[in-house]
CSV table of C-alpha atoms and ligand atoms in Angstrom, one decimal:
chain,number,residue,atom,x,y,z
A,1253,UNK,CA,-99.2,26.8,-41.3
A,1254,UNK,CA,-101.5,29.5,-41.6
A,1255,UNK,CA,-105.0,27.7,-43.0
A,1256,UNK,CA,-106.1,24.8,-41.2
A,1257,UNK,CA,-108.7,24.1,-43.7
A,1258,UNK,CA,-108.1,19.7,-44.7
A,1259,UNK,CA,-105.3,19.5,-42.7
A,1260,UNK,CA,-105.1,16.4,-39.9
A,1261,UNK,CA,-104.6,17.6,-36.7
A,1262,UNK,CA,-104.0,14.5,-33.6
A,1263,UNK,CA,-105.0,16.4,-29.8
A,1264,UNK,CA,-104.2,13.9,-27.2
A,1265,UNK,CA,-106.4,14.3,-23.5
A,1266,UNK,CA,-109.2,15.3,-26.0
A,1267,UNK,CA,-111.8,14.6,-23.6
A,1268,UNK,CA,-111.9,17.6,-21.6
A,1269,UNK,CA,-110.1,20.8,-20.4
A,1270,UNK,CA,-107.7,22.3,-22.6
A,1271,UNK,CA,-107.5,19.0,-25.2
A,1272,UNK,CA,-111.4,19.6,-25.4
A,1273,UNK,CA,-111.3,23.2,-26.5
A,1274,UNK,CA,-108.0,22.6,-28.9
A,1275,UNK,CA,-110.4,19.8,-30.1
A,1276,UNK,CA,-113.4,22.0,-31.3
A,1277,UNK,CA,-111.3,25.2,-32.2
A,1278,UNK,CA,-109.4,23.1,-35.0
A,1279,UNK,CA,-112.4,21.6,-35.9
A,1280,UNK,CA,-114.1,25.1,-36.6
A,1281,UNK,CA,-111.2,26.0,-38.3
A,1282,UNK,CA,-112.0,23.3,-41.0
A,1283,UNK,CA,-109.0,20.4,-39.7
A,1284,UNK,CA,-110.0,16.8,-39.7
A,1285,UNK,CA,-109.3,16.5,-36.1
A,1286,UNK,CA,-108.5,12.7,-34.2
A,1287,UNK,CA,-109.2,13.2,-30.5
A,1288,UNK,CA,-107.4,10.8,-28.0
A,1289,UNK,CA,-108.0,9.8,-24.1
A,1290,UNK,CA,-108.7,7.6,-22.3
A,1291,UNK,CA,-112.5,7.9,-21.8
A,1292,UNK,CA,-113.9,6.1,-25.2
A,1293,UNK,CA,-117.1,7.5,-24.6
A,1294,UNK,CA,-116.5,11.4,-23.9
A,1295,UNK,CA,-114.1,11.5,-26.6
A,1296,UNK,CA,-117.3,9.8,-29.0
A,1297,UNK,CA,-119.8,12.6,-27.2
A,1298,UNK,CA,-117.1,15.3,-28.1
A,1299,UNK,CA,-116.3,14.2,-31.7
A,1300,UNK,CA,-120.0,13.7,-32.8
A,1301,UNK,CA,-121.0,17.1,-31.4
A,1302,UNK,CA,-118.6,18.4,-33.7
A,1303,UNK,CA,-119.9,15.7,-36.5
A,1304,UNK,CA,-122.8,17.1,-36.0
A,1305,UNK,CA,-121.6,21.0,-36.8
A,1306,UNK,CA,-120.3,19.4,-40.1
A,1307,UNK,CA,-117.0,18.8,-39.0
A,1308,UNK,CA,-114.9,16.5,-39.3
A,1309,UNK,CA,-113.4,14.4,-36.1
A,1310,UNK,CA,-113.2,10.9,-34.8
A,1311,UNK,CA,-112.0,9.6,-31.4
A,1312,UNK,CA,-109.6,6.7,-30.3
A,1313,UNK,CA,-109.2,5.4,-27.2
A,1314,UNK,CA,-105.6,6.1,-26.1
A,1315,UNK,CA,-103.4,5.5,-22.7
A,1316,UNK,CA,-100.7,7.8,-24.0
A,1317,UNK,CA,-98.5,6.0,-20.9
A,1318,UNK,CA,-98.8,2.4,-23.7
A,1319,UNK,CA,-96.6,3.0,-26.9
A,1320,UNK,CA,-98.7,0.2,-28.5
A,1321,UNK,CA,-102.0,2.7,-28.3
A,1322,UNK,CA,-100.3,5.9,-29.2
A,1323,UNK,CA,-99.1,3.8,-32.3
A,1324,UNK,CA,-102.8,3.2,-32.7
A,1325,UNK,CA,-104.0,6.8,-32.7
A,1326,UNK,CA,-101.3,7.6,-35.1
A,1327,UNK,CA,-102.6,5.0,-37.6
A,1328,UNK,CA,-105.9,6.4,-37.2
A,1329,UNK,CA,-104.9,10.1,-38.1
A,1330,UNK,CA,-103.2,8.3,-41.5
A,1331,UNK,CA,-106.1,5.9,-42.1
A,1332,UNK,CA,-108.9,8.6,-41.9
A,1333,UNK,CA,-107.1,11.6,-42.5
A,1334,UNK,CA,-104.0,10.6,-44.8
A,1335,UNK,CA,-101.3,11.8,-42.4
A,1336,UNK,CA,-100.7,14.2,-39.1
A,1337,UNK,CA,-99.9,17.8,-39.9
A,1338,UNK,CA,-100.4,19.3,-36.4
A,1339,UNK,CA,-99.9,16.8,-33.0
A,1340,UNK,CA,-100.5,18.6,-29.7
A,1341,UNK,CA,-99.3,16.6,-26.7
A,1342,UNK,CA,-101.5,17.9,-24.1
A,1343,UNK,CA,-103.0,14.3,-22.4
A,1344,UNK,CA,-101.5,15.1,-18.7
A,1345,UNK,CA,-101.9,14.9,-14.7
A,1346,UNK,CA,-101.1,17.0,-12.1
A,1347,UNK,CA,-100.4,16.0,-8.5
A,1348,UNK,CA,-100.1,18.0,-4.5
A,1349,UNK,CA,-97.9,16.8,-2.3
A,1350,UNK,CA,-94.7,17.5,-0.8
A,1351,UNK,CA,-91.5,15.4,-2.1
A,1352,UNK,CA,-91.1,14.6,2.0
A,1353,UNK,CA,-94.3,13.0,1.5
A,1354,UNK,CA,-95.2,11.7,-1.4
A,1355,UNK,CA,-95.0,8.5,-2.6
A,1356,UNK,CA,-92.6,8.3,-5.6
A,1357,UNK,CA,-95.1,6.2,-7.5
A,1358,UNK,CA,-97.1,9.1,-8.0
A,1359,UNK,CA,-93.5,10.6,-9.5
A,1360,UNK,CA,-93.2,7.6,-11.5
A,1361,UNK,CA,-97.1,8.4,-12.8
A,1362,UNK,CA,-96.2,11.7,-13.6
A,1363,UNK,CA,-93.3,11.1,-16.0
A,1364,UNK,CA,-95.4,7.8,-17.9
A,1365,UNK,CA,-97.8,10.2,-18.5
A,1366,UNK,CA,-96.8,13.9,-19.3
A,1367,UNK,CA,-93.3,13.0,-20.1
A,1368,UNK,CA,-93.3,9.2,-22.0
A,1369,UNK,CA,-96.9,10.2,-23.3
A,1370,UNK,CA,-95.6,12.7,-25.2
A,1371,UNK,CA,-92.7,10.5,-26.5
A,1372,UNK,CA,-94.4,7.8,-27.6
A,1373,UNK,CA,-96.9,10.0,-29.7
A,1374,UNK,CA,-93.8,12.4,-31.2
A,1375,UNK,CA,-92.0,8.6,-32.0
A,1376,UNK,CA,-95.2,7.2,-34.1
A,1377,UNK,CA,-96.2,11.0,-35.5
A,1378,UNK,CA,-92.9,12.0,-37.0
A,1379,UNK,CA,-92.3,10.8,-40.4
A,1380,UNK,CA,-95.8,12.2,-41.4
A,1381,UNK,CA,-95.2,15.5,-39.3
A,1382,UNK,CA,-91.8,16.2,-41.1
A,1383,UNK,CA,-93.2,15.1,-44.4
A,1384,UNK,CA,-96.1,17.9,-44.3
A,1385,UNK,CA,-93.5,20.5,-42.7
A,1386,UNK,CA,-96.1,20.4,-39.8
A,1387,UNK,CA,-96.4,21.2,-36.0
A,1388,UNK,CA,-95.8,19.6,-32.4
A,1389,UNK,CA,-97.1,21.1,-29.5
A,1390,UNK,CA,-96.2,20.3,-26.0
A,1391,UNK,CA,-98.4,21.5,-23.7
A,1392,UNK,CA,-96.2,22.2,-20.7
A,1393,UNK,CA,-96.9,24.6,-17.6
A,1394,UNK,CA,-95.6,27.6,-15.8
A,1395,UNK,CA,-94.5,25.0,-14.1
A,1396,UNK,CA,-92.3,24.0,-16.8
A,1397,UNK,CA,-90.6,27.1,-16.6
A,1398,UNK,CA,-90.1,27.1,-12.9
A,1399,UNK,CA,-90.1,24.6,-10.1
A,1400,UNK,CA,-93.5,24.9,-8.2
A,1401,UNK,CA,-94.0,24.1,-4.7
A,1402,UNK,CA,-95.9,20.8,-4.1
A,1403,UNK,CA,-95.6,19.2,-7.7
A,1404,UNK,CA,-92.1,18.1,-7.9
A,1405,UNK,CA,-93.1,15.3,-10.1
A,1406,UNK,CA,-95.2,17.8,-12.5
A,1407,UNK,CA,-92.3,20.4,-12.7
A,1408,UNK,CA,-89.9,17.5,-13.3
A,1409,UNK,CA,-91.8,16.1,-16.3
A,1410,UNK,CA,-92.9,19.3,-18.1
A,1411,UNK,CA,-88.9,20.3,-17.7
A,1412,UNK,CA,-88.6,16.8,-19.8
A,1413,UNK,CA,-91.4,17.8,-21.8
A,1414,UNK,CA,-89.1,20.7,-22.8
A,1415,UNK,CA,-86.0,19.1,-23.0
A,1416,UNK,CA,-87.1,16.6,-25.4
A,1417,UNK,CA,-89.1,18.7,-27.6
A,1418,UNK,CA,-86.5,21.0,-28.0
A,1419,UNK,CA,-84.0,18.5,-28.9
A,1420,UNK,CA,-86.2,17.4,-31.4
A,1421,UNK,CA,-86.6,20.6,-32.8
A,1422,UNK,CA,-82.8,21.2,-33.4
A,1423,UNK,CA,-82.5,17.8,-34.9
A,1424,UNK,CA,-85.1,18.8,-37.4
A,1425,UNK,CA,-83.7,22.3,-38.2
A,1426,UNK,CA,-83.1,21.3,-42.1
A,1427,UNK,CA,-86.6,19.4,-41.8
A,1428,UNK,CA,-88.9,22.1,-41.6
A,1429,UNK,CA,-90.7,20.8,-38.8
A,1430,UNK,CA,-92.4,23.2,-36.1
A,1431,UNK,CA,-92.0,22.4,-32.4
A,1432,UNK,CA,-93.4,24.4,-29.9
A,1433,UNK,CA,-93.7,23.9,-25.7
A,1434,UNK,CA,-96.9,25.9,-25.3
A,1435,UNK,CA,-97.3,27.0,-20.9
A,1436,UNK,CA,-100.4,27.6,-20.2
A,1437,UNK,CA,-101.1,29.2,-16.4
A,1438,UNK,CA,-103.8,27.9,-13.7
A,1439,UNK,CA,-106.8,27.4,-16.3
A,1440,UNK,CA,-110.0,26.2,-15.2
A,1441,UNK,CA,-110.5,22.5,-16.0
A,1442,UNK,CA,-110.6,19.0,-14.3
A,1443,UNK,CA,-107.0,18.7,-13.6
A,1444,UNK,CA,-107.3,20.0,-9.7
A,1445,UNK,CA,-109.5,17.0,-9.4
A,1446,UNK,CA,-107.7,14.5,-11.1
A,1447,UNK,CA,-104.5,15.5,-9.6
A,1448,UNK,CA,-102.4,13.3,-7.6
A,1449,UNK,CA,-101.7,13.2,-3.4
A,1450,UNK,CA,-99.1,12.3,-1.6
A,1451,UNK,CA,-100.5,8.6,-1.2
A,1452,UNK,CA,-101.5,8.3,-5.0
A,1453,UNK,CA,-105.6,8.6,-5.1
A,1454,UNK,CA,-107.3,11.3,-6.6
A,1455,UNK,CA,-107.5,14.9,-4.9
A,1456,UNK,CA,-111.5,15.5,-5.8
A,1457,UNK,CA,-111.2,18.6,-5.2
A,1458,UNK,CA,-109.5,22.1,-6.2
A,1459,UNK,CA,-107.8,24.6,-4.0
A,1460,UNK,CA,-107.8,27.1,-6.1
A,1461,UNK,CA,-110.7,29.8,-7.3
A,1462,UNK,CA,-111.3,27.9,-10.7
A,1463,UNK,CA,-113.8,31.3,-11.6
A,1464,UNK,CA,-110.2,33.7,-11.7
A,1465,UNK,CA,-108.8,30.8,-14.2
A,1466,UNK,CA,-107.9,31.0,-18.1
A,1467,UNK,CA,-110.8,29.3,-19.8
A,1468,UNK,CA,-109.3,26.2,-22.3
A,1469,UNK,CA,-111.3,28.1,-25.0
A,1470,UNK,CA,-108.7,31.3,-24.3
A,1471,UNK,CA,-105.5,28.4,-24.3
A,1472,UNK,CA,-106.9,27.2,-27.5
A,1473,UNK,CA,-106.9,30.0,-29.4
A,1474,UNK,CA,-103.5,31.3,-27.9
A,1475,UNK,CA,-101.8,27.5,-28.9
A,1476,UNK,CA,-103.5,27.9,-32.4
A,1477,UNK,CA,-102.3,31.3,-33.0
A,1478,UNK,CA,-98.5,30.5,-31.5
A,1479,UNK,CA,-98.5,27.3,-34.4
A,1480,UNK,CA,-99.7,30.2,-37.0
A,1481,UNK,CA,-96.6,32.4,-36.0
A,1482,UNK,CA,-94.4,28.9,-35.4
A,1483,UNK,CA,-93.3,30.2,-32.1
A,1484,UNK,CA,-91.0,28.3,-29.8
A,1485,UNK,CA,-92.8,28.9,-27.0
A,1486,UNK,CA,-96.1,30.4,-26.2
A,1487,UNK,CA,-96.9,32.1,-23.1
A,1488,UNK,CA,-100.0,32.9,-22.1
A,1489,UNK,CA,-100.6,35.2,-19.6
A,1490,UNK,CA,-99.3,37.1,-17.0
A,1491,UNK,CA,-97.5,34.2,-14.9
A,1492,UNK,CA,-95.9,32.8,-18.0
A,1493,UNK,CA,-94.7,36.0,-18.9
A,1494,UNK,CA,-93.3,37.1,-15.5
A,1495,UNK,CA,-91.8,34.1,-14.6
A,1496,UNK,CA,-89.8,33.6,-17.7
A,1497,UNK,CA,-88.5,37.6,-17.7
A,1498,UNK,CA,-87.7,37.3,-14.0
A,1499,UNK,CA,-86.3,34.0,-14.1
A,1500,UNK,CA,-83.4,35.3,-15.9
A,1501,UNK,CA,-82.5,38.0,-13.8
A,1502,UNK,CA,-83.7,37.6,-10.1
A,1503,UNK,CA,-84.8,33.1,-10.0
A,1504,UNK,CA,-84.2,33.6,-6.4
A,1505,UNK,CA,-86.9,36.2,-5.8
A,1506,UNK,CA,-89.1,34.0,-8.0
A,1507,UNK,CA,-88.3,30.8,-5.6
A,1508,UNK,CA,-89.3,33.3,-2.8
A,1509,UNK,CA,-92.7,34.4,-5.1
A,1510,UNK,CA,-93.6,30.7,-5.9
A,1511,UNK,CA,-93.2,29.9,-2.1
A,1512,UNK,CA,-95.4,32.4,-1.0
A,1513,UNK,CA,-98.1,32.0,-4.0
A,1514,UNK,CA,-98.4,27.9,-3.3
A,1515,UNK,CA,-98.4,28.6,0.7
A,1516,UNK,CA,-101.3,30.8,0.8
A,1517,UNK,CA,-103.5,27.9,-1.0
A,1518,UNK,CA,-106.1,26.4,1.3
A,1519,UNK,CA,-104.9,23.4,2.6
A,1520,UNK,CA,-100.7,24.2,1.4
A,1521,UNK,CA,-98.8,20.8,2.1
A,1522,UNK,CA,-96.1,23.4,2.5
A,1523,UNK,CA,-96.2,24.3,6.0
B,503,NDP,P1,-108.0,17.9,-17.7
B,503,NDP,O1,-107.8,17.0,-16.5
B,503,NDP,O2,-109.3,18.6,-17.9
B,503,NDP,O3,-107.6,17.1,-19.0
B,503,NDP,C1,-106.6,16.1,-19.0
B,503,NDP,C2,-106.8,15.3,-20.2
B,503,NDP,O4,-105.7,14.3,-20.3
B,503,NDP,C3,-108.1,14.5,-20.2
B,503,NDP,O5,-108.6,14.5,-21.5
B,503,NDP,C4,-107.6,13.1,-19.8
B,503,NDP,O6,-108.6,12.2,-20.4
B,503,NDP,C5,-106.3,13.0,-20.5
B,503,NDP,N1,-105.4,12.0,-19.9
B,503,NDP,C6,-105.0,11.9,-18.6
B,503,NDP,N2,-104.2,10.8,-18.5
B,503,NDP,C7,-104.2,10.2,-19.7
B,503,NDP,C8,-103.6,9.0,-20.2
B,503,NDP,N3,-102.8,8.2,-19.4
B,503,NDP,N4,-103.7,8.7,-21.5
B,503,NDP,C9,-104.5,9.5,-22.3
B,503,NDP,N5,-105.1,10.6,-21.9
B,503,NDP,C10,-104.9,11.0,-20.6
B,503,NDP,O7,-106.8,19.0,-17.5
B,503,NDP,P2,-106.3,20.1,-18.5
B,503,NDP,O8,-107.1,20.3,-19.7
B,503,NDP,O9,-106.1,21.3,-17.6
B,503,NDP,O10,-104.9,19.6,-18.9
B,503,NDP,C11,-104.4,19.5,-20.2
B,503,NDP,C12,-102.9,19.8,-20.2
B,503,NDP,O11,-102.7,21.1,-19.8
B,503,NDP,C13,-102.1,18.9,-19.2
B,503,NDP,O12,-100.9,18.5,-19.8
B,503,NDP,C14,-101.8,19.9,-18.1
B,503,NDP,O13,-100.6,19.6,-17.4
B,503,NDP,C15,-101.7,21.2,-18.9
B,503,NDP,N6,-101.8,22.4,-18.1
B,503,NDP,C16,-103.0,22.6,-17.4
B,503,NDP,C17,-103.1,23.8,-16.6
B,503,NDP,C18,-104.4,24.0,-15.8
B,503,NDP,O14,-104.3,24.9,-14.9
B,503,NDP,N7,-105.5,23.5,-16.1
B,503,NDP,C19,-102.0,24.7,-16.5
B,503,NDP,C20,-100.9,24.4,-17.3
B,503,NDP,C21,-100.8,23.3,-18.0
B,503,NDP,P3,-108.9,10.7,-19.8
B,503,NDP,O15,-109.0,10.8,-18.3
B,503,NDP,O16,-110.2,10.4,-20.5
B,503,NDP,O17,-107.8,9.8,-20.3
């Protein structure tokens, strides 16, 4: 897919971050874009700025974790828009915490959100994605490529992410459906914040420099050209790139590398 001009496009944790700036960048591109979160009235500020450009874009109210909402959003995409040609999967949560630690309902969070939130979209978007030989995008992580320190939960469910996505891919070989698990490194948006403790409640806080950080306007335009080219996977940046290269020949100098990266954080749970 190489113009996005009419085409419906369904971004899932539209209401800020990366979802946000995938949002707006399809919608300059001329796609009739259906943004989904949780936060009715972000998504509503988001989609009438873009209204208001002469685009074209309406928000729904989604938990992604519900199969009955993500039904919903799909509806919408057909009802407004006549179908889905492009779903990204990107509605996710982080967390910070050692397994020692943490509290596995925080785990259990992780995978209804990143992992079943992307199911339960793929399950209701399919027939209209392999009908217009369209595109799913996971948004996954470095951390999907390589444990990280601290987020066992996080690692765990982009790893599913991937799984699943490429499954699906391979069962739609003769379908001419595109599915690509796009890992984005540390970019600067709300999911420090949001992310989870050992304990469950919000962190509130980031321990990283957010300034050195990809913008989600940079990971926009990267996902949107890696759908152009119909990549498998899209890597970013330097971290995505030299993890997956050294993975493959040294992983345990990259276990070594992640330990040392995650330790020298403010604050490491890893002692
Ligand atoms: P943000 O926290 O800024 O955005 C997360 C989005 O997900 C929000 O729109 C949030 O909206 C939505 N969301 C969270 N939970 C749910 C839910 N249950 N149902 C529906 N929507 C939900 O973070 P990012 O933009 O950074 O994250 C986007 C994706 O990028 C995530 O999958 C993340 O794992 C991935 N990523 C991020 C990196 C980073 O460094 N920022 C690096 C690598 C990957 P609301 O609260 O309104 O529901």
């Amino acid at each position: 897919m190489k113009d996005f001009h009419g085409k419906s496009v369904v971004v899932t944790g539209a209401s800020s971050g990366i979802g946000e700036a995938l949002a707006r960048h399809f919608a300059e591109l001329g796609a009739n874009v259906v943004l989904g979160a949780r936060s009715a009235e972000k998504l509503e500020a988001v989609a009438a700025e873009i209204r208001a450009k002469g685009g074209h874009a309406v928000g729904c109210a989604v938990d992604v974790v519900c199969e009955e909402e993500c039904k919903a959003l799909i509806d919408t995409a057909v009802r407004e828009f006549g179908g889905v040609d492009v779903l990204i999967c990107n509605a996710g949560l982080s967390m910070r915490a050692l397994f020692d630690e943490v509290d596995l309902k925080v785990l259990h969070r992780l995978m209804d959100v990143n992992f079943w939130g992307t199911v339960n979209c793929c399950k209701y978007a399919l027939p209209y994605l392999q009908r217009a030989h369209g595109s799913i995008v996971g948004i996954s992580s470095v951390a999907g490529l390589h444990g990280l320190p601290g987020r066992t939960g996080y690692s765990a469910s982009k790893y599913a992410m991937t799984g699943f996505l490429e499954t699906l891919r391979i069962e739609n070989l003769k379908k001419g459906l595109h599915v690509m698990v796009a890992c984005p490194g540390f970019t600067a948006s709300n999911v420090r914040f949001a992310a989870l403790t050992a304990d469950g409640s919000q962190q509130g806080e980031t321990p990283r420099d957010e300034a050195k950080m990809m913008t989600p306007e940079e990971v926009a335009r990267i996902v949107v050209r890696g759908i152009r080219r119909r990549k498998r996977l899209c890597l970013m940046e330097i971290e995505g790139r030299a993890t997956h290269f050294v993975k493959k020949f040294a992983p345990a100098f990259l276990d070594r590398m992640f330990y040392w990266v995650m330790a020298k954080e403010p604050d490491s749970p890893l002692k």
